[in-house]
PDB file of C-alpha atoms and ligand atoms in Angstrom:
ATOM      1  CA  MET F1452       0.000   0.000   0.000  1.00 45.00           C
ATOM      2  CA  ARG F1453       2.872   2.380   0.687  1.00 47.00           C
ATOM      3  CA  ILE F1454       4.147   1.839  -2.805  1.00 45.00           C
ATOM      4  CA  LEU F1455       0.742   2.507  -4.290  1.00 46.00           C
ATOM      5  CA  PHE F1456       0.455   5.633  -2.228  1.00 46.00           C
ATOM      6  CA  SER F1457       3.876   6.848  -3.341  1.00 46.00           C
ATOM      7  CA  LEU F1458       3.073   6.165  -6.953  1.00 43.00           C
ATOM      8  CA  ALA F1459      -0.182   8.037  -6.685  1.00 44.00           C
ATOM      9  CA  LEU F1460       1.601  10.948  -5.080  1.00 44.00           C
ATOM     10  CA  LEU F1461       4.295  10.972  -7.737  1.00 42.00           C
ATOM     11  CA  PHE F1462       1.633  10.920 -10.397  1.00 42.00           C
ATOM     12  CA  VAL F1463      -0.097  13.912  -8.901  1.00 41.00           C
ATOM     13  CA  LEU F1464       3.163  15.784  -8.470  1.00 40.00           C
ATOM     14  CA  ALA F1465       4.309  14.909 -11.975  1.00 38.00           C
ATOM     15  CA  CYS F1466       1.086  16.113 -13.500  1.00 37.00           C
ATOM     16  CA  ASN F1467       1.178  19.309 -11.541  1.00 37.00           C
ATOM     17  CA  SER F1468       4.735  20.077 -12.472  1.00 36.00           C
ATOM     18  CA  THR F1469       4.087  19.697 -16.169  1.00 35.00           C
ATOM     19  CA  SER F1470       0.637  21.085 -16.718  1.00 34.00           C
ATOM     20  CA  GLN F1471      -0.414  22.954 -13.574  1.00 36.00           C
ATOM     21  CA  THR F1472      -3.818  21.498 -14.278  1.00 36.00           C
ATOM     22  CA  PRO F1473      -5.550  19.662 -11.449  1.00 36.00           C
ATOM     23  CA  VAL F1474      -5.991  16.008 -12.273  1.00 36.00           C
ATOM     24  CA  THR F1475      -9.608  14.994 -12.241  1.00 36.00           C
ATOM     25  CA  ASN F1476     -11.249  11.668 -11.677  1.00 38.00           C
ATOM     26  CA  GLY F1477     -13.008  11.671 -15.008  1.00 38.00           C
ATOM     27  CA  ASP F1478     -15.827  13.828 -13.763  1.00 38.00           C
ATOM     28  CA  GLU F1479     -14.514  16.895 -15.560  1.00 38.00           C
ATOM     29  CA  ALA F1480     -17.956  18.441 -15.580  1.00 38.00           C
ATOM     30  CA  ALA F1481     -17.633  19.016 -11.858  1.00 40.00           C
ATOM     31  CA  GLY F1482     -14.206  20.437 -12.572  1.00 41.00           C
ATOM     32  CA  VAL F1483     -12.853  20.486  -9.046  1.00 41.00           C
ATOM     33  CA  THR F1484     -12.553  16.890  -7.882  1.00 42.00           C
ATOM     34  CA  PRO F1485      -8.899  15.940  -7.510  1.00 43.00           C
ATOM     35  CA  ASN F1486      -7.876  12.480  -8.598  1.00 46.00           C
ATOM     36  CA  LEU F1487      -7.419  11.126  -5.109  1.00 44.00           C
ATOM     37  CA  PRO F1488      -6.530   7.567  -4.369  1.00 48.00           C
ATOM     38  CA  GLU F1489      -9.352   5.878  -2.496  1.00 56.00           C
ATOM     39  CA  TYR F1490      -7.502   6.778   0.658  1.00 69.00           C
ATOM     40  CA  ARG F1491      -4.022   7.700   1.788  1.00 82.00           C
ATOM     41  CA  TYR F1492      -2.278   5.374   4.173  1.00 91.00           C
ATOM     42  CA  ASP F1493       1.373   5.947   4.845  1.00 92.00           C
ATOM     43  CA  PRO F1494       2.585   4.736   8.246  1.00 94.00           C
ATOM     44  CA  PRO F1495       6.062   5.792   9.364  1.00 94.00           C
ATOM     45  CA  ALA F1496       8.934   3.495   8.503  1.00 93.00           C
ATOM     46  CA  ARG F1497       9.524   3.031  12.210  1.00 94.00           C
ATOM     47  CA  GLU F1498       6.660   2.779  14.646  1.00 94.00           C
ATOM     48  CA  GLY F1499       6.374   5.954  16.691  1.00 94.00           C
ATOM     49  CA  GLU F1500       8.865   7.992  14.675  1.00 95.00           C
ATOM     50  CA  VAL F1501       7.326  10.798  12.690  1.00 95.00           C
ATOM     51  CA  GLU F1502       9.242  13.162  10.474  1.00 93.00           C
ATOM     52  CA  ARG F1503       7.650  16.552  10.041  1.00 93.00           C
ATOM     53  CA  MET F1504       6.682  17.314   6.429  1.00 90.00           C
ATOM     54  CA  ASP F1505       7.447  20.674   4.921  1.00 84.00           C
ATOM     55  CA  THR F1506       4.973  21.353   2.132  1.00 83.00           C
ATOM     56  CA  THR F1507       3.285  24.311   0.531  1.00 87.00           C
ATOM     57  CA  THR F1508      -0.258  25.609   0.511  1.00 89.00           C
ATOM     58  CA  GLU F1509      -0.314  24.948  -3.207  1.00 89.00           C
ATOM     59  CA  TYR F1510       0.563  21.310  -2.689  1.00 88.00           C
ATOM     60  CA  TRP F1511      -2.343  20.727  -0.309  1.00 90.00           C
ATOM     61  CA  LYS F1512      -4.780  22.695  -2.436  1.00 91.00           C
ATOM     62  CA  ASN F1513      -3.970  20.375  -5.323  1.00 89.00           C
ATOM     63  CA  ILE F1514      -4.623  17.133  -3.501  1.00 88.00           C
ATOM     64  CA  LEU F1515      -7.488  18.075  -1.186  1.00 91.00           C
ATOM     65  CA  THR F1516     -11.052  19.196  -1.804  1.00 92.00           C
ATOM     66  CA  ASP F1517     -11.986  22.722  -0.744  1.00 94.00           C
ATOM     67  CA  GLN F1518     -13.703  21.400   2.385  1.00 95.00           C
ATOM     68  CA  GLU F1519     -10.761  19.200   3.331  1.00 95.00           C
ATOM     69  CA  TYR F1520      -8.358  22.090   2.798  1.00 95.00           C
ATOM     70  CA  HIS F1521     -10.506  24.409   4.923  1.00 96.00           C
ATOM     71  CA  ILE F1522     -10.638  21.952   7.814  1.00 97.00           C
ATOM     72  CA  LEU F1523      -7.029  20.807   7.696  1.00 96.00           C
ATOM     73  CA  TRP F1524      -5.309  24.110   6.955  1.00 94.00           C
ATOM     74  CA  GLU F1525      -7.729  26.794   8.100  1.00 95.00           C
ATOM     75  CA  ASP F1526      -8.755  25.033  11.322  1.00 94.00           C
ATOM     76  CA  GLY F1527     -12.265  24.512  10.012  1.00 96.00           C
ATOM     77  CA  THR F1528     -15.017  22.318  11.430  1.00 96.00           C
ATOM     78  CA  GLU F1529     -17.379  20.209   9.371  1.00 97.00           C
ATOM     79  CA  PRO F1530     -21.108  20.295  10.213  1.00 97.00           C
ATOM     80  CA  SER F1531     -21.966  17.650  12.810  1.00 97.00           C
ATOM     81  CA  PHE F1532     -23.400  14.395  11.472  1.00 97.00           C
ATOM     82  CA  SER F1533     -22.082  15.251   8.002  1.00 95.00           C
ATOM     83  CA  SER F1534     -19.259  12.731   7.728  1.00 94.00           C
ATOM     84  CA  PRO F1535     -19.898   9.174   6.552  1.00 93.00           C
ATOM     85  CA  LEU F1536     -17.074   8.151   8.884  1.00 95.00           C
ATOM     86  CA  ASN F1537     -19.385   8.758  11.850  1.00 94.00           C
ATOM     87  CA  ASP F1538     -21.089   5.472  11.159  1.00 92.00           C
ATOM     88  CA  VAL F1539     -18.026   3.387  10.351  1.00 93.00           C
ATOM     89  CA  LYS F1540     -17.800   0.545  12.832  1.00 92.00           C
ATOM     90  CA  ALA F1541     -15.630  -1.840  10.801  1.00 94.00           C
ATOM     91  CA  ALA F1542     -12.143  -2.754  11.964  1.00 95.00           C
ATOM     92  CA  GLY F1543      -9.382  -0.604  10.556  1.00 95.00           C
ATOM     93  CA  VAL F1544      -7.525   2.638  11.078  1.00 96.00           C
ATOM     94  CA  PHE F1545      -8.305   6.281  10.471  1.00 96.00           C
ATOM     95  CA  ALA F1546      -5.396   8.020   8.786  1.00 96.00           C
ATOM     96  CA  CYS F1547      -4.729  11.722   8.218  1.00 96.00           C
ATOM     97  CA  ARG F1548      -6.490  12.603   4.986  1.00 94.00           C
ATOM     98  CA  ALA F1549      -3.646  14.868   3.962  1.00 93.00           C
ATOM     99  CA  CYS F1550      -0.538  12.756   4.562  1.00 94.00           C
ATOM    100  CA  GLY F1551      -1.828   9.252   5.401  1.00 94.00           C
ATOM    101  CA  LEU F1552      -0.335   8.995   8.891  1.00 96.00           C
ATOM    102  CA  PRO F1553      -2.441   6.482  10.874  1.00 97.00           C
ATOM    103  CA  LEU F1554      -3.941   8.501  13.728  1.00 98.00           C
ATOM    104  CA  PHE F1555      -6.765   6.491  15.295  1.00 98.00           C
ATOM    105  CA  SER F1556      -7.861   2.862  15.455  1.00 98.00           C
ATOM    106  CA  SER F1557     -11.439   1.695  15.095  1.00 97.00           C
ATOM    107  CA  SER F1558     -10.905  -0.198  18.352  1.00 98.00           C
ATOM    108  CA  THR F1559     -10.884   3.129  20.242  1.00 98.00           C
ATOM    109  CA  LYS F1560     -13.824   4.695  18.361  1.00 98.00           C
ATOM    110  CA  PHE F1561     -16.979   5.226  20.362  1.00 98.00           C
ATOM    111  CA  GLU F1562     -20.418   6.712  19.887  1.00 97.00           C
ATOM    112  CA  SER F1563     -20.228  10.151  21.479  1.00 97.00           C
ATOM    113  CA  GLY F1564     -23.527  11.441  20.136  1.00 96.00           C
ATOM    114  CA  THR F1565     -21.802  14.631  18.977  1.00 97.00           C
ATOM    115  CA  GLY F1566     -21.970  13.898  15.261  1.00 97.00           C
ATOM    116  CA  TRP F1567     -18.186  13.826  14.853  1.00 98.00           C
ATOM    117  CA  PRO F1568     -16.001  10.722  14.783  1.00 98.00           C
ATOM    118  CA  SER F1569     -14.816  10.243  18.361  1.00 98.00           C
ATOM    119  CA  PHE F1570     -11.953   8.217  19.780  1.00 98.00           C
ATOM    120  CA  TYR F1571     -10.623   7.777  23.302  1.00 98.00           C
ATOM    121  CA  GLU F1572      -6.946   7.686  22.310  1.00 98.00           C
ATOM    122  CA  PRO F1573      -4.653   8.027  19.288  1.00 98.00           C
ATOM    123  CA  ILE F1574      -2.810   5.058  17.803  1.00 98.00           C
ATOM    124  CA  ASN F1575       0.427   6.555  19.081  1.00 97.00           C
ATOM    125  CA  SER F1576       0.762   9.728  21.148  1.00 97.00           C
ATOM    126  CA  ALA F1577       3.689  10.715  18.905  1.00 97.00           C
ATOM    127  CA  TYR F1578       1.340  10.896  15.922  1.00 98.00           C
ATOM    128  CA  VAL F1579      -0.826  13.724  17.242  1.00 98.00           C
ATOM    129  CA  GLN F1580       0.249  17.201  18.211  1.00 97.00           C
ATOM    130  CA  GLN F1581      -1.758  18.900  20.949  1.00 97.00           C
ATOM    131  CA  ASP F1582      -1.853  22.678  21.426  1.00 95.00           C
ATOM    132  CA  VAL F1583      -3.965  24.984  23.567  1.00 94.00           C
ATOM    133  CA  ASP F1584      -6.543  26.769  21.408  1.00 91.00           C
ATOM    134  CA  ARG F1585      -8.026  29.927  22.974  1.00 93.00           C
ATOM    135  CA  ARG F1586     -10.195  31.011  20.055  1.00 90.00           C
ATOM    136  CA  TYR F1587     -13.877  31.837  20.474  1.00 88.00           C
ATOM    137  CA  GLY F1588     -13.494  32.629  24.172  1.00 91.00           C
ATOM    138  CA  MET F1589     -12.885  28.983  25.075  1.00 90.00           C
ATOM    139  CA  GLU F1590      -9.816  27.109  26.125  1.00 93.00           C
ATOM    140  CA  ARG F1591      -9.644  23.876  24.196  1.00 94.00           C
ATOM    141  CA  VAL F1592      -6.864  21.526  23.196  1.00 97.00           C
ATOM    142  CA  GLU F1593      -6.405  21.391  19.462  1.00 97.00           C
ATOM    143  CA  VAL F1594      -5.331  18.109  17.858  1.00 98.00           C
ATOM    144  CA  SER F1595      -3.212  18.174  14.694  1.00 97.00           C
ATOM    145  CA  CYS F1596      -1.398  15.564  12.658  1.00 97.00           C
ATOM    146  CA  ALA F1597       2.162  15.405  13.964  1.00 97.00           C
ATOM    147  CA  ARG F1598       3.602  14.796  10.504  1.00 95.00           C
ATOM    148  CA  CYS F1599       1.921  17.326   8.220  1.00 94.00           C
ATOM    149  CA  GLY F1600       0.472  19.659  10.845  1.00 95.00           C
ATOM    150  CA  GLY F1601      -3.055  19.414   9.454  1.00 95.00           C
ATOM    151  CA  HIS F1602      -5.800  20.379  11.924  1.00 97.00           C
ATOM    152  CA  GLN F1603      -7.850  17.353  13.001  1.00 98.00           C
ATOM    153  CA  GLY F1604     -10.125  18.561  15.790  1.00 98.00           C
ATOM    154  CA  HIS F1605      -9.964  18.851  19.587  1.00 97.00           C
ATOM    155  CA  VAL F1606      -9.585  16.615  22.610  1.00 97.00           C
ATOM    156  CA  PHE F1607     -11.847  16.973  25.658  1.00 97.00           C
ATOM    157  CA  PRO F1608     -11.636  15.431  29.154  1.00 97.00           C
ATOM    158  CA  ASP F1609     -15.133  13.916  29.050  1.00 97.00           C
ATOM    159  CA  GLY F1610     -14.498  10.645  27.225  1.00 98.00           C
ATOM    160  CA  PRO F1611     -15.039   7.062  28.301  1.00 98.00           C
ATOM    161  CA  ASP F1612     -12.685   4.654  30.045  1.00 97.00           C
ATOM    162  CA  PRO F1613      -9.896   3.766  29.900  1.00 98.00           C
ATOM    163  CA  THR F1614      -8.525   7.265  29.175  1.00 98.00           C
ATOM    164  CA  GLY F1615     -11.441   9.567  29.982  1.00 98.00           C
ATOM    165  CA  LEU F1616     -10.575  11.487  26.813  1.00 98.00           C
ATOM    166  CA  ARG F1617     -12.702  12.314  23.802  1.00 98.00           C
ATOM    167  CA  TYR F1618     -10.820  13.059  20.606  1.00 98.00           C
ATOM    168  CA  CYS F1619     -13.464  14.865  18.570  1.00 98.00           C
ATOM    169  CA  ILE F1620     -12.206  14.683  15.002  1.00 98.00           C
ATOM    170  CA  ASN F1621     -13.438  15.984  11.668  1.00 98.00           C
ATOM    171  CA  GLY F1622     -14.278  13.060   9.385  1.00 97.00           C
ATOM    172  CA  ALA F1623     -13.142  15.155   6.419  1.00 96.00           C
ATOM    173  CA  ALA F1624      -9.650  15.224   7.933  1.00 96.00           C
ATOM    174  CA  LEU F1625      -9.469  11.409   8.004  1.00 96.00           C
ATOM    175  CA  ASN F1626      -9.395   8.441   5.647  1.00 93.00           C
ATOM    176  CA  PHE F1627     -10.707   5.105   6.812  1.00 94.00           C
ATOM    177  CA  VAL F1628      -8.456   2.170   5.913  1.00 93.00           C
ATOM    178  CA  PRO F1629     -10.116  -1.242   6.411  1.00 92.00           C
ATOM    179  CA  GLU F1630      -8.107  -3.766   8.384  1.00 92.00           C
ATOM    180  CA  ALA F1631      -7.825  -6.065   5.366  1.00 89.00           C
ATOM    181  CA  ASP F1632      -5.865  -3.351   3.537  1.00 86.00           C
ATOM    182  CA  LEU F1633      -3.388  -2.568   6.295  1.00 87.00           C
TER     183      LEU F1633
HETATM  184 ZN1  LIG G2946      -1.058  14.470   8.218  1.00 67.50          ZN
END
């Protein structure tokens, strides 16, 4: 899967460097749908070791939809109950939609009733960056992908056992990778 991912990425980069025209998935009428692989899944070469990516706004705008870009790079929030990932109960992992880093496992997903995919812990604490977010007159802890820096959501201290934490994550910032494809 890593090889497929790399090839897909190279393809996108190659196309962009030659034509500057976004690649489409055949639905040119819509005009804006990037030719994304079904999902991105790119675990680190060594478990727990994440190298920070250094990429440009342009790069992300080329591989993400407008909504994904807004959430990941402008700290946006999708409407509650809008993500199909809310209802995913199958075994697998949820990877960063931008860079493919596996962030959460289905085994830690729970029904929070909030309308956003919710998890009680990340796959590896090294894979998520946590920062205090004081916007909107609240003090919350923002969760970002530790590799690409893309905004994922927030973590709150009102989750279930065993951690008591609730990682409230935008589905549009994640890809679901079924266990059979890991
Ligand atoms: Zn990422």
